[in-house]
XYZ file of C-alpha atoms in Angstrom:
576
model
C -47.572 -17.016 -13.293
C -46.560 -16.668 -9.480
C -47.872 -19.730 -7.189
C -48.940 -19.238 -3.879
C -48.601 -21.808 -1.130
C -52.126 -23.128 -1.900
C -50.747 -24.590 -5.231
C -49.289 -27.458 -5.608
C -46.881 -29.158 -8.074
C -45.403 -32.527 -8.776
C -42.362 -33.305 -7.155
C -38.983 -32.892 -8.656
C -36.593 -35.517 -8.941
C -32.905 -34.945 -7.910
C -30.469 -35.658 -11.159
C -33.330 -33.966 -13.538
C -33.526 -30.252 -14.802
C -36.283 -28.263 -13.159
C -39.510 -27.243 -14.670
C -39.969 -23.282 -15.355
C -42.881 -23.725 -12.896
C -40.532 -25.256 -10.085
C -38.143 -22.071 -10.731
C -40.891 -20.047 -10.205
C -42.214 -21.924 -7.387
C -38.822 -21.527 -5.911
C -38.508 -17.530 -6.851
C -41.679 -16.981 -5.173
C -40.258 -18.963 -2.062
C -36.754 -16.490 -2.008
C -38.840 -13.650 -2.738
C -41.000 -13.818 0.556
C -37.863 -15.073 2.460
C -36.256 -11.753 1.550
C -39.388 -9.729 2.134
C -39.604 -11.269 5.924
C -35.968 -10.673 6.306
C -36.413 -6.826 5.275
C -39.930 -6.534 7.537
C -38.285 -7.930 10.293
C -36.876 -5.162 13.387
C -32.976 -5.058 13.557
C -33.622 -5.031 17.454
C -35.022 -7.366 19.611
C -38.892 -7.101 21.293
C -38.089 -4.924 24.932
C -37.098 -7.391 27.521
C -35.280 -10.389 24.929
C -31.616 -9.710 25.740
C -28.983 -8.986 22.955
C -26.713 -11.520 22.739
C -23.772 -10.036 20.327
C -22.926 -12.087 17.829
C -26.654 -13.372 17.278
C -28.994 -11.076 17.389
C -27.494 -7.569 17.739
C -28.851 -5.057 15.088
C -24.865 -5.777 13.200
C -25.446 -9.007 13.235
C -28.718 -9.559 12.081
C -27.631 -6.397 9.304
C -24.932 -8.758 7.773
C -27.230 -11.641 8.099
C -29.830 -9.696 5.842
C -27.482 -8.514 3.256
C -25.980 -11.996 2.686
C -29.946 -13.076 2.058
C -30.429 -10.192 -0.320
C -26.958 -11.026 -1.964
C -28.438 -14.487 -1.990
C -31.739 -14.114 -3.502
C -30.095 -11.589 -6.305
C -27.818 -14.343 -7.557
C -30.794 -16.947 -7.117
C -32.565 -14.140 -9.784
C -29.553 -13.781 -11.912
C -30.115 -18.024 -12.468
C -33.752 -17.884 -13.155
C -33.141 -15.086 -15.737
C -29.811 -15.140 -16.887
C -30.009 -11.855 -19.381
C -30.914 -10.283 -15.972
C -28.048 -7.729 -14.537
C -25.157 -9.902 -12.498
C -25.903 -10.358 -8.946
C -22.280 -10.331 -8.133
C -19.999 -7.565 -8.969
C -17.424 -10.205 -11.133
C -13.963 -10.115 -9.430
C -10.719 -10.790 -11.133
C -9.816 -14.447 -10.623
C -7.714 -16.202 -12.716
C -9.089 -19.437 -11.085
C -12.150 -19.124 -13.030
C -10.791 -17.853 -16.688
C -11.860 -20.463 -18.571
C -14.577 -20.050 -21.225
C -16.735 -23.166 -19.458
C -17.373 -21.392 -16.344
C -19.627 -18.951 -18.281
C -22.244 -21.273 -18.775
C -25.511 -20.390 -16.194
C -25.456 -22.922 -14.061
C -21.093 -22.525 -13.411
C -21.149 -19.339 -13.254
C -23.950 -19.636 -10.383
C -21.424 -21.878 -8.758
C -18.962 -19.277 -9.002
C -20.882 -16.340 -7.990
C -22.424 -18.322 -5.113
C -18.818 -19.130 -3.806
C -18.091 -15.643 -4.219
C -20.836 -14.529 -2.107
C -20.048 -16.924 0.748
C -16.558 -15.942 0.743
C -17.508 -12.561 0.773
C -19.700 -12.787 3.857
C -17.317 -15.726 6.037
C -14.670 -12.859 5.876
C -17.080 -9.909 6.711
C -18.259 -11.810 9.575
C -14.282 -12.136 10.444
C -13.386 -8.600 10.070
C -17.087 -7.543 12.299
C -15.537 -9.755 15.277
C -15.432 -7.098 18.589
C -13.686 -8.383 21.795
C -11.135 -10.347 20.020
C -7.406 -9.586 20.956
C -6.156 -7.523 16.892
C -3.575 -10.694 16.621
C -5.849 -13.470 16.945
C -8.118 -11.460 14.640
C -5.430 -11.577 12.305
C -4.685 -15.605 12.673
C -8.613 -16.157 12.494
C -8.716 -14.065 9.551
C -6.023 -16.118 7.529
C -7.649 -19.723 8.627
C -10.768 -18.561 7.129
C -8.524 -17.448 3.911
C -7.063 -20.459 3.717
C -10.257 -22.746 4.401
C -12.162 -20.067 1.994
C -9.095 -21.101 -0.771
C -9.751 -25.044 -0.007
C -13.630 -24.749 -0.763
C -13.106 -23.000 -4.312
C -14.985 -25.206 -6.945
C -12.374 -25.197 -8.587
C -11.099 -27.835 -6.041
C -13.038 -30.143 -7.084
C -13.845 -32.205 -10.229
C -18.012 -32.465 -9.663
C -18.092 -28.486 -9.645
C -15.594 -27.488 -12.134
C -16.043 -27.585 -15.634
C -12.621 -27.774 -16.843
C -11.975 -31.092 -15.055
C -15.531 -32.210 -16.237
C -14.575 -31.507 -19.522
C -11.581 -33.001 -19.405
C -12.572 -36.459 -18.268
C -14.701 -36.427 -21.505
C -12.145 -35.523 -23.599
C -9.407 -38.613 -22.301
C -12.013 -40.689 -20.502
C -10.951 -40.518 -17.545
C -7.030 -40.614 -18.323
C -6.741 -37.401 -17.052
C -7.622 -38.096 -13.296
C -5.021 -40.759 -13.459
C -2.505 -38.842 -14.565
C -3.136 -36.902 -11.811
C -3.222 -39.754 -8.911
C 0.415 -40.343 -10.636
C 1.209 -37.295 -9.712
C -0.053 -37.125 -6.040
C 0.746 -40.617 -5.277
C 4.163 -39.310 -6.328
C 4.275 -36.083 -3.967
C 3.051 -38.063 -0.935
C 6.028 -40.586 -1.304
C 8.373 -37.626 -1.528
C 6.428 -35.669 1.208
C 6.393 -32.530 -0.764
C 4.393 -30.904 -3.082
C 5.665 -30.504 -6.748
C 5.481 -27.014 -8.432
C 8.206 -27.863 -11.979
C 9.462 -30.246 -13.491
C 12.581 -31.295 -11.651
C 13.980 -32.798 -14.989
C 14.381 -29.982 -16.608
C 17.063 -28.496 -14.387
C 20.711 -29.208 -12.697
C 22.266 -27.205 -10.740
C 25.936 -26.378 -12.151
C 24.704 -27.034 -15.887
C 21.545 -24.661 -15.853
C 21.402 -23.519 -12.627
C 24.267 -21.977 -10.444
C 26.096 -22.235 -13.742
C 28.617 -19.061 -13.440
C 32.146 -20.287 -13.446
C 34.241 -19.642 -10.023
C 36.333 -22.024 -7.470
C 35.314 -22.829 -3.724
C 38.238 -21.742 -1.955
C 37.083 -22.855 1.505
C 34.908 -24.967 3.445
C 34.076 -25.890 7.087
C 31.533 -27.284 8.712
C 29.094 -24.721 8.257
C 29.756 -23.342 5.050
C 31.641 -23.075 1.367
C 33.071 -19.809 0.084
C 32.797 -19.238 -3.958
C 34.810 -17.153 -5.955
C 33.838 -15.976 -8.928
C 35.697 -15.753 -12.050
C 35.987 -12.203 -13.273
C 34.893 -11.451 -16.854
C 36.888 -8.076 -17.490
C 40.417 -6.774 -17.294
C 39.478 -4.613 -14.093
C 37.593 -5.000 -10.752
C 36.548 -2.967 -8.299
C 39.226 -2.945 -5.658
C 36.527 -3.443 -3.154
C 35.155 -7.129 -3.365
C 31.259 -8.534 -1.961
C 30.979 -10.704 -0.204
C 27.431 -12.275 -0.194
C 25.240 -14.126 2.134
C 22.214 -15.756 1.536
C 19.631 -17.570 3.762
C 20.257 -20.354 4.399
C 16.635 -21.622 4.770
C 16.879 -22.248 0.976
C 20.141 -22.744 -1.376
C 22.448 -19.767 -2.756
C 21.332 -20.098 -6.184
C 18.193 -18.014 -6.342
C 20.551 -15.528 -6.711
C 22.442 -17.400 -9.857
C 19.815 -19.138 -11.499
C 19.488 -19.266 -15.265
C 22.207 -17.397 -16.860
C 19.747 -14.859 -18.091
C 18.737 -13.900 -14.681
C 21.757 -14.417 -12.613
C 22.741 -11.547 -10.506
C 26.424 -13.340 -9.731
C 26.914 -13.204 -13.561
C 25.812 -9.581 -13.769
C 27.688 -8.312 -10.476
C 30.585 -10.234 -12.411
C 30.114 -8.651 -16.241
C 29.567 -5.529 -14.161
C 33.372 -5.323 -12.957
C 33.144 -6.561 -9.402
C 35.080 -9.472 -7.779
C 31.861 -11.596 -6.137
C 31.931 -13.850 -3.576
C 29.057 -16.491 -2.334
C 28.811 -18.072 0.873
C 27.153 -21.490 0.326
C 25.347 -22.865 3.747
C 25.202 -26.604 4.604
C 21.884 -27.683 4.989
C 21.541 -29.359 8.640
C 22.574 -32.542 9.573
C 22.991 -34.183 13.396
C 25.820 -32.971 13.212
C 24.782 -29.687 13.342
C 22.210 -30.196 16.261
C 24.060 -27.411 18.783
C 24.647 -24.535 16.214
C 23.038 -21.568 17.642
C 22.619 -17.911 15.830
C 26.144 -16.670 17.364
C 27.232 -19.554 14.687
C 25.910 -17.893 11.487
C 27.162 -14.866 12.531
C 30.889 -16.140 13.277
C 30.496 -17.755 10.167
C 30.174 -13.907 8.108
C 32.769 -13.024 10.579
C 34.801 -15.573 8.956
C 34.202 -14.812 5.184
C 34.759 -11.481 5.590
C 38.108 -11.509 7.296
C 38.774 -14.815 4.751
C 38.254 -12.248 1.503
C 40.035 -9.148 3.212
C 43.175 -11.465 3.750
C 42.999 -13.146 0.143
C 42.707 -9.806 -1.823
C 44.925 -8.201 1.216
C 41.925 -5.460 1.174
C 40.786 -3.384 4.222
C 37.173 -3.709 3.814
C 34.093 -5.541 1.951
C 30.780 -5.004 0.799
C 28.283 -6.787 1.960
C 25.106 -8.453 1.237
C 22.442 -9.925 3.422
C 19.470 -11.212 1.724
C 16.103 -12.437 4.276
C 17.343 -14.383 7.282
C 20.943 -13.967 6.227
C 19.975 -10.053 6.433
C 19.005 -10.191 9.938
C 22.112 -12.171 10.686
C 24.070 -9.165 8.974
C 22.958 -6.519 11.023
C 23.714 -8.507 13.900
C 26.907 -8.777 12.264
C 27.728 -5.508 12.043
C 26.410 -4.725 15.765
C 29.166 -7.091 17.087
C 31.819 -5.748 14.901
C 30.364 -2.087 16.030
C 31.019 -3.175 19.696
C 34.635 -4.949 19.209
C 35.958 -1.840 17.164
C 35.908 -3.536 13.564
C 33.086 -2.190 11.672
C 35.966 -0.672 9.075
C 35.969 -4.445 8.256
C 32.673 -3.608 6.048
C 32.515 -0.543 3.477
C 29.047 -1.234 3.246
C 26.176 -3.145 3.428
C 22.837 -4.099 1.499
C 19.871 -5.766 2.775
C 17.489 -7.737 0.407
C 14.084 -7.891 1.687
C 15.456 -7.979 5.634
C 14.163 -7.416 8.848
C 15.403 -6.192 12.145
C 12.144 -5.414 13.786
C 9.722 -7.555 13.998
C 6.743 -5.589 15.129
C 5.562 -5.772 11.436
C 6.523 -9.049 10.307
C 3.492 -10.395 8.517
C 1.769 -13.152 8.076
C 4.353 -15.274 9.400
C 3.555 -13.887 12.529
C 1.168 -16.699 12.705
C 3.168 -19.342 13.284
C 5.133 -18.146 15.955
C 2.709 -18.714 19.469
C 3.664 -21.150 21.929
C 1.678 -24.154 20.677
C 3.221 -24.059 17.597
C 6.488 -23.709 18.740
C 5.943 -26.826 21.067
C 5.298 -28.383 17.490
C 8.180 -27.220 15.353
C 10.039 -28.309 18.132
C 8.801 -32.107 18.403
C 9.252 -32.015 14.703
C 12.933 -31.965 15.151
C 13.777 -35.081 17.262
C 17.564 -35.428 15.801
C 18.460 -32.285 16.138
C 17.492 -30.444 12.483
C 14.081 -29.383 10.908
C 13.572 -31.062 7.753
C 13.317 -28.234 4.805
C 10.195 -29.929 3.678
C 8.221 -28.413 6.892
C 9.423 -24.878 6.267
C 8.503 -25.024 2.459
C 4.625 -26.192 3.720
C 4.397 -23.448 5.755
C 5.857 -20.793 2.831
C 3.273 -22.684 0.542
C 0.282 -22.022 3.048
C 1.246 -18.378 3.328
C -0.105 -18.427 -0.651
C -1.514 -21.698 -0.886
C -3.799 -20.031 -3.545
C -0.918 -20.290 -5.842
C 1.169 -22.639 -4.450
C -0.876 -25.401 -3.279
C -4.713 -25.087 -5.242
C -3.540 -24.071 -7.974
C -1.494 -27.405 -8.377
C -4.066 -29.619 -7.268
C -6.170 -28.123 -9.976
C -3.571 -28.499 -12.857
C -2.058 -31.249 -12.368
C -3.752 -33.735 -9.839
C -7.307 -33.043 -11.451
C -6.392 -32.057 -15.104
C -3.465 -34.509 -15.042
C -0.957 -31.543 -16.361
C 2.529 -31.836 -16.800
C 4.281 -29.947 -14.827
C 6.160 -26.858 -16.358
C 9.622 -26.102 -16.342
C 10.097 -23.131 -14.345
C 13.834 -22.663 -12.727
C 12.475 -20.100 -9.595
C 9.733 -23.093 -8.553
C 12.642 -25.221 -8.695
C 14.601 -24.030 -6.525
C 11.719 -23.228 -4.433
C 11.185 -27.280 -4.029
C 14.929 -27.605 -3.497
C 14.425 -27.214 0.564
C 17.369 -27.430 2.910
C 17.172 -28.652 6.863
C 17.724 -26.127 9.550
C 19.631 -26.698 12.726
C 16.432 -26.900 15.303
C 18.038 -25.334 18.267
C 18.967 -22.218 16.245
C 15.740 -22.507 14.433
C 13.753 -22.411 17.588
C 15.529 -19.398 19.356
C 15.111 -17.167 15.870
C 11.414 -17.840 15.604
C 10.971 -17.187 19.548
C 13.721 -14.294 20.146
C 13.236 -12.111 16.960
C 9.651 -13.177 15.651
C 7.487 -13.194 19.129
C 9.593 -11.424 21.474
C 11.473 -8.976 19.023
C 14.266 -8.769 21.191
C 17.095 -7.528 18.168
C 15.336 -4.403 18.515
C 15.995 -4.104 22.192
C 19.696 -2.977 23.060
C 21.733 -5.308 24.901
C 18.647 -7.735 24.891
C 20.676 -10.195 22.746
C 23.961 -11.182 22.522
C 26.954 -12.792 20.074
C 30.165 -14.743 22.243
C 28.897 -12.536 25.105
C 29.160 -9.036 23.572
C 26.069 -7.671 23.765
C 24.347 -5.908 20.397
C 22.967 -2.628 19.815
C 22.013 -1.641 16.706
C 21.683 1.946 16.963
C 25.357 2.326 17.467
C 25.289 1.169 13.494
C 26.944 3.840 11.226
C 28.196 1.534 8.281
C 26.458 2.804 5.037
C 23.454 0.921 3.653
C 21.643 0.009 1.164
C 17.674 -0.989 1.846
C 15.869 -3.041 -0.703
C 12.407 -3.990 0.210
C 9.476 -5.345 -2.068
C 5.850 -3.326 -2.260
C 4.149 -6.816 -2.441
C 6.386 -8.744 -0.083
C 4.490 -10.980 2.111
C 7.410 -12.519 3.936
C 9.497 -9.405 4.313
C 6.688 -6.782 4.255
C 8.097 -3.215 3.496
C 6.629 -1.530 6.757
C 9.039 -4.183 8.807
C 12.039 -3.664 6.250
C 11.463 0.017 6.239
C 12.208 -0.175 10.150
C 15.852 -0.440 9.403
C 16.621 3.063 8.645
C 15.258 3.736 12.094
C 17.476 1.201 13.505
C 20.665 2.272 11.887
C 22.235 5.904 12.285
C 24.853 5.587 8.730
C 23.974 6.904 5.144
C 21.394 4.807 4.149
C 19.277 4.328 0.864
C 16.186 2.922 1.195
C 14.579 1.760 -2.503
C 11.231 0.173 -2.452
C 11.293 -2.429 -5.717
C 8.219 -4.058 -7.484
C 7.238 -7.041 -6.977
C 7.460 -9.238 -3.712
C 9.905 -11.356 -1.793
C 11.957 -13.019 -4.793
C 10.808 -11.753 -8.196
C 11.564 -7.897 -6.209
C 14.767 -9.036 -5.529
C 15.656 -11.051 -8.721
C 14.929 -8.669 -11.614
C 17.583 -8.459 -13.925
C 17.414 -5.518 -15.940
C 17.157 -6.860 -19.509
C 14.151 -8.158 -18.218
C 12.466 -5.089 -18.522
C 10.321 -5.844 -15.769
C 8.575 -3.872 -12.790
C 9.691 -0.335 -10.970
C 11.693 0.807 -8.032
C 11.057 4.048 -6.031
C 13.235 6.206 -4.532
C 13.629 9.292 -2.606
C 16.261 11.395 -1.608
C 14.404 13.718 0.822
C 14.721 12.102 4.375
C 11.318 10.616 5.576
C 10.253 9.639 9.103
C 7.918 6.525 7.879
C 7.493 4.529 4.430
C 4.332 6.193 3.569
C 6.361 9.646 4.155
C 8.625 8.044 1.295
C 6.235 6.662 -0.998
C 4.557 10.191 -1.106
C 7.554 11.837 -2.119
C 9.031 9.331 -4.074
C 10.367 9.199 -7.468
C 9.727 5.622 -9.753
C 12.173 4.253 -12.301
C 10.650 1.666 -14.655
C 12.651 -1.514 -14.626
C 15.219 -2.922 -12.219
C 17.038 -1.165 -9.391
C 20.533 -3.406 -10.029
C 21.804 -0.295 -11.331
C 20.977 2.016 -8.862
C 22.906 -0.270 -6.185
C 25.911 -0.993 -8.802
C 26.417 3.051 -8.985
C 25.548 3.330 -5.206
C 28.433 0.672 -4.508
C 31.130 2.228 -6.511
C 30.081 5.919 -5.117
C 31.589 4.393 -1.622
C 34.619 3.604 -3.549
C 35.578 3.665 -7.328
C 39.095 2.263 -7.247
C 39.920 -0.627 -9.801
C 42.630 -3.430 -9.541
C 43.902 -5.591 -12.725
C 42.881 -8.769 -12.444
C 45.812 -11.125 -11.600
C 46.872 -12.844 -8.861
C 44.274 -13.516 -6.466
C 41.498 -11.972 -8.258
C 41.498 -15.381 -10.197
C 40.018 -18.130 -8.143
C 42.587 -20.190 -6.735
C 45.422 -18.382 -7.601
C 46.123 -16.467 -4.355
C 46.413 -18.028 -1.016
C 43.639 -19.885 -1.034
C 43.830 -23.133 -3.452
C 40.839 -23.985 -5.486
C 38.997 -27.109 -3.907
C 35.842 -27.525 -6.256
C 34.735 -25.886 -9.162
C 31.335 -23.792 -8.587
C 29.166 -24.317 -7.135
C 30.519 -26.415 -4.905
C 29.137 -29.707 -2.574
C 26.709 -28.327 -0.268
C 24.808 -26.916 -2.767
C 24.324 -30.544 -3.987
C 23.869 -32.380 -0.330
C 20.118 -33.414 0.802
């Protein structure tokens, strides 16, 4: 039976079901909306201007398809064994068994379709400047990823459920748990119980051998008769702590550099203080300076490998620039780059945060002279707040979860301050004005840097799904440099590509010995190796030099020149 708008019906109440004569009512009402939509002209009458945006034939095209899309899930509700109006996407979000019921999985679709359109409408924006495209295009992510029903406890049925099920305990539970995140000012992704750092984390045995004010230097105890005569020296960023690169002993790559047969060392930054409120970028970099001349005259060796992972990558090719330019780049045999980035051109999403109002912020953020780590790990967390913020809320503020164990979120949480000064210049010198890239353009203790005077041999790691470090921006490297390079492109993203141990068993890595003039050149041509690339860079590494030492002497922490002061993994590591 269709009614026409001569019938008439009683009203219906909010907060009771409707009648099948009130869906039909309201069927008959989308029906002839739709039919006026698709009977109306896609121009304008002759002399009623087009104003773009409104009522250009575009416009009013993606304004008629999100109807259509709207009155085919409106159908797919009436008559639920009717063909789904919305093509289902995979979304772990909505997994759960409950939100197959009609009226959730309208909810679901519905959101779908509004998402859908918001970031059509984005993408069909002319006259916009590409970059501010880009920045309105991840707001309306990010506000798209706030409105998810799942958000909420009125539209999701899980949480529904739940409050059932422990009457209520459940959204306690979770006010615990955000009452206890707003006091620390931080949002909590593990348990922070579960885990200490030099019992379960940064747990392989070594000595610091030196400190100063910017940093501790770890050596590593060796675990075989024989090392490689040439040592590493390793540098992480110091945006977070070392230890994402010794966590659980299981997926430590210090322990397997170590059972491998090299001698390892760790530089271990101090997160910012006042004290620290004048250190600049020509700091960090005298600071690698430093460790590497500190191992070459322990182990009385000519040259080091070296390892820059993120930030601390950067910092390394800037490194070797000013060694380039003094006539000391024999100091380094080689040098690896995790996930690093010399040009910016490319840099990603957090391209975003880098304009001149924000800056103005981060800046009045640091009054005393540092950044506090907590700001830093917001803006990592809004990069994927899908994951790393919703996803949270949902589990344990609405469903009152425990939090799980899980030593990588850990140390993700585990946020160190930045010195603001230094802070300030990287995001403004490298990120907007991409100035490393320029010769001469920047400068350490005066001596201006040019990287494509570079010939030390590298090694490239970059991750196909890394949204900090993206592979297009790591990839510009081998354009920068003019050495023997090997460029690997790992699965994964920004950590879990760099942290893959290979008992794991876990991912790919691609490589390509054919030289290629862009990344998509080398992805075309190149070969993939299931599971981790550790390997591939161990053998790479003792291809520059095979030669092994017995261990004695000062191959043993703190039996050479330098006298053990703490046991790894040293203060700073431990200092808030």
């Amino acid at each position: 039976m269709r009614m026409t708008p001569g019938q008439t019906h009683a009203p219906h109440s909010i907060g009771t079901l409707p009648t099948l004569e009130e869906l039909q009512h309201w069927t008959w009402v989308m029906g002839r909306a739709q039919q006026m939509m698709m009977e109306a002209a896609l121009t304008p009458p002759e002399g009623v201007p087009v104003v773009p945006g409104f009522n250009d034939p575009a416009t009013v095209g993606r304004v008629r398809d999100f109807w259509s899309d709207s009155m085919k899930l409106w159908q797919r509700f009436v008559d639920p064994a009717a063909e789904p109006s919305v093509a289902p996407k995979p979304d772990r979000r909505f997994k759960a068994e409950q939100w197959q019921s009609p009226l959730f999985d309208w909810i679901r679709q519905s959101y779908q379709v509004i998402s859908d359109h918001m970031l059509r409408g984005v993408d069909a924006l002319e006259g916009v400047d590409p970059k501010q495209k880009e920045q309105i295009r991840f707001a309306a992510q990010g506000f798209i990823d706030a409105m998810s029903p799942t958000n909420f406890p009125a539209t999701n049925p899980e949480v529904l459920d739940k409050i059932v099920e422990t009457r209520g305990e459940n959204l306690l539970k979770g006010l615990q748990n955000m009452m206890a995140d707003l006091g620390r000012g931080q949002l909590t992704h593990s348990d922070a119980s579960a885990f200490e750092v030099g019992r379960n984390l940064a747990a392989t045995p070594g000595k610091v051998v030196k400190r100063n004010y910017l940093y501790e230097l770890i050596h590593y105890t060796p675990t075989t008769e024989k090392v490689a005569a040439v040592p590493i020296v390793i540098f992480p960023p110091w945006i977070n702590r070392f230890y994402i690169l010794d966590l659980a002993p299981e997926k430590s790559l210090i322990k397997w550099l170590v059972d491998q047969g090299f001698s390892v060392f760790m530089v271990s930054w101090k997160s910012a203080d006042a004290t620290m409120k004048d250190v600049m970028w020509d700091d960090y970099v005298a600071a690698q300076v430093d460790a590497i001349d500190t191992v070459r005259d322990l182990l009385d060796v000519e040259s080091v490998h070296t390892v820059g992972y993120c930030v601390a990558g950067t910092t390394l090719a800037a490194t070797l620039a000013y060694l380039t330019a003094q006539g000391q780049a024999e100091k380094v045999a080689s040098a690896t780059f995790f996930t690093a980035q010399v040009d910016f051109s490319k840099a990603g999403e957090l391209l975003h945060f880098v304009d001149d109002e924000q800056l103005k912020m981060i800046a009045a953020l640091s009054p005393e002279g540092y950044l506090d780590g907590r700001y830093l790990a917001m803006t990592f967390n809004l990069l994927r707040g899908r994951d790393l913020i919703w996803n949270y809320v949902t589990n344990n503020y609405l469903l009152g979860r425990d939090y799980v164990p899980f030593d990588l979120l850990h140390w993700n949480g585990d946020v160190t301050n930045l010195p603001a000064q230094w802070h300030l210049a990287y995001l403004t010198d490298l990120y907007r004005d991409n100035l490393l890239m320029q010769p001469g353009a920047m400068r350490i203790g005066g001596v201006p840097l040019d990287l494509t005077k570079v010939a030390t041999p590298a090694y490239v790691q970059a991750g196909r799904e890394d949204h900090i470090a993206p592979p297009e921006s790591v990839w510009k490297i081998t354009e920068a440099f003019t050495g023997p390079l090997r460029f690997v492109l790992a699965g994964s993203g920004h950590i879990a590509g760099v942290v893959n141990p290979p008992a794991a068993g876990k991912y790919q890595y691609w490589t390509n010995d054919t030289p290629a003039a862009t990344l998509a050149e080398f992805v075309a041509g190149a070969t993939e190796t299931k599971g981790s690339w550790w390997p591939d860079w161990a053998q790479w590494l003792r291809t520059r030099d095979a030669a092994t030492v017995a261990v004695q002497g000062a191959r043993i922490p703190g039996e050479g020149a330098l006298a053990a002061l703490d046991e790894a993994p040293g203060r700073y590591v431990r200092q808030r």
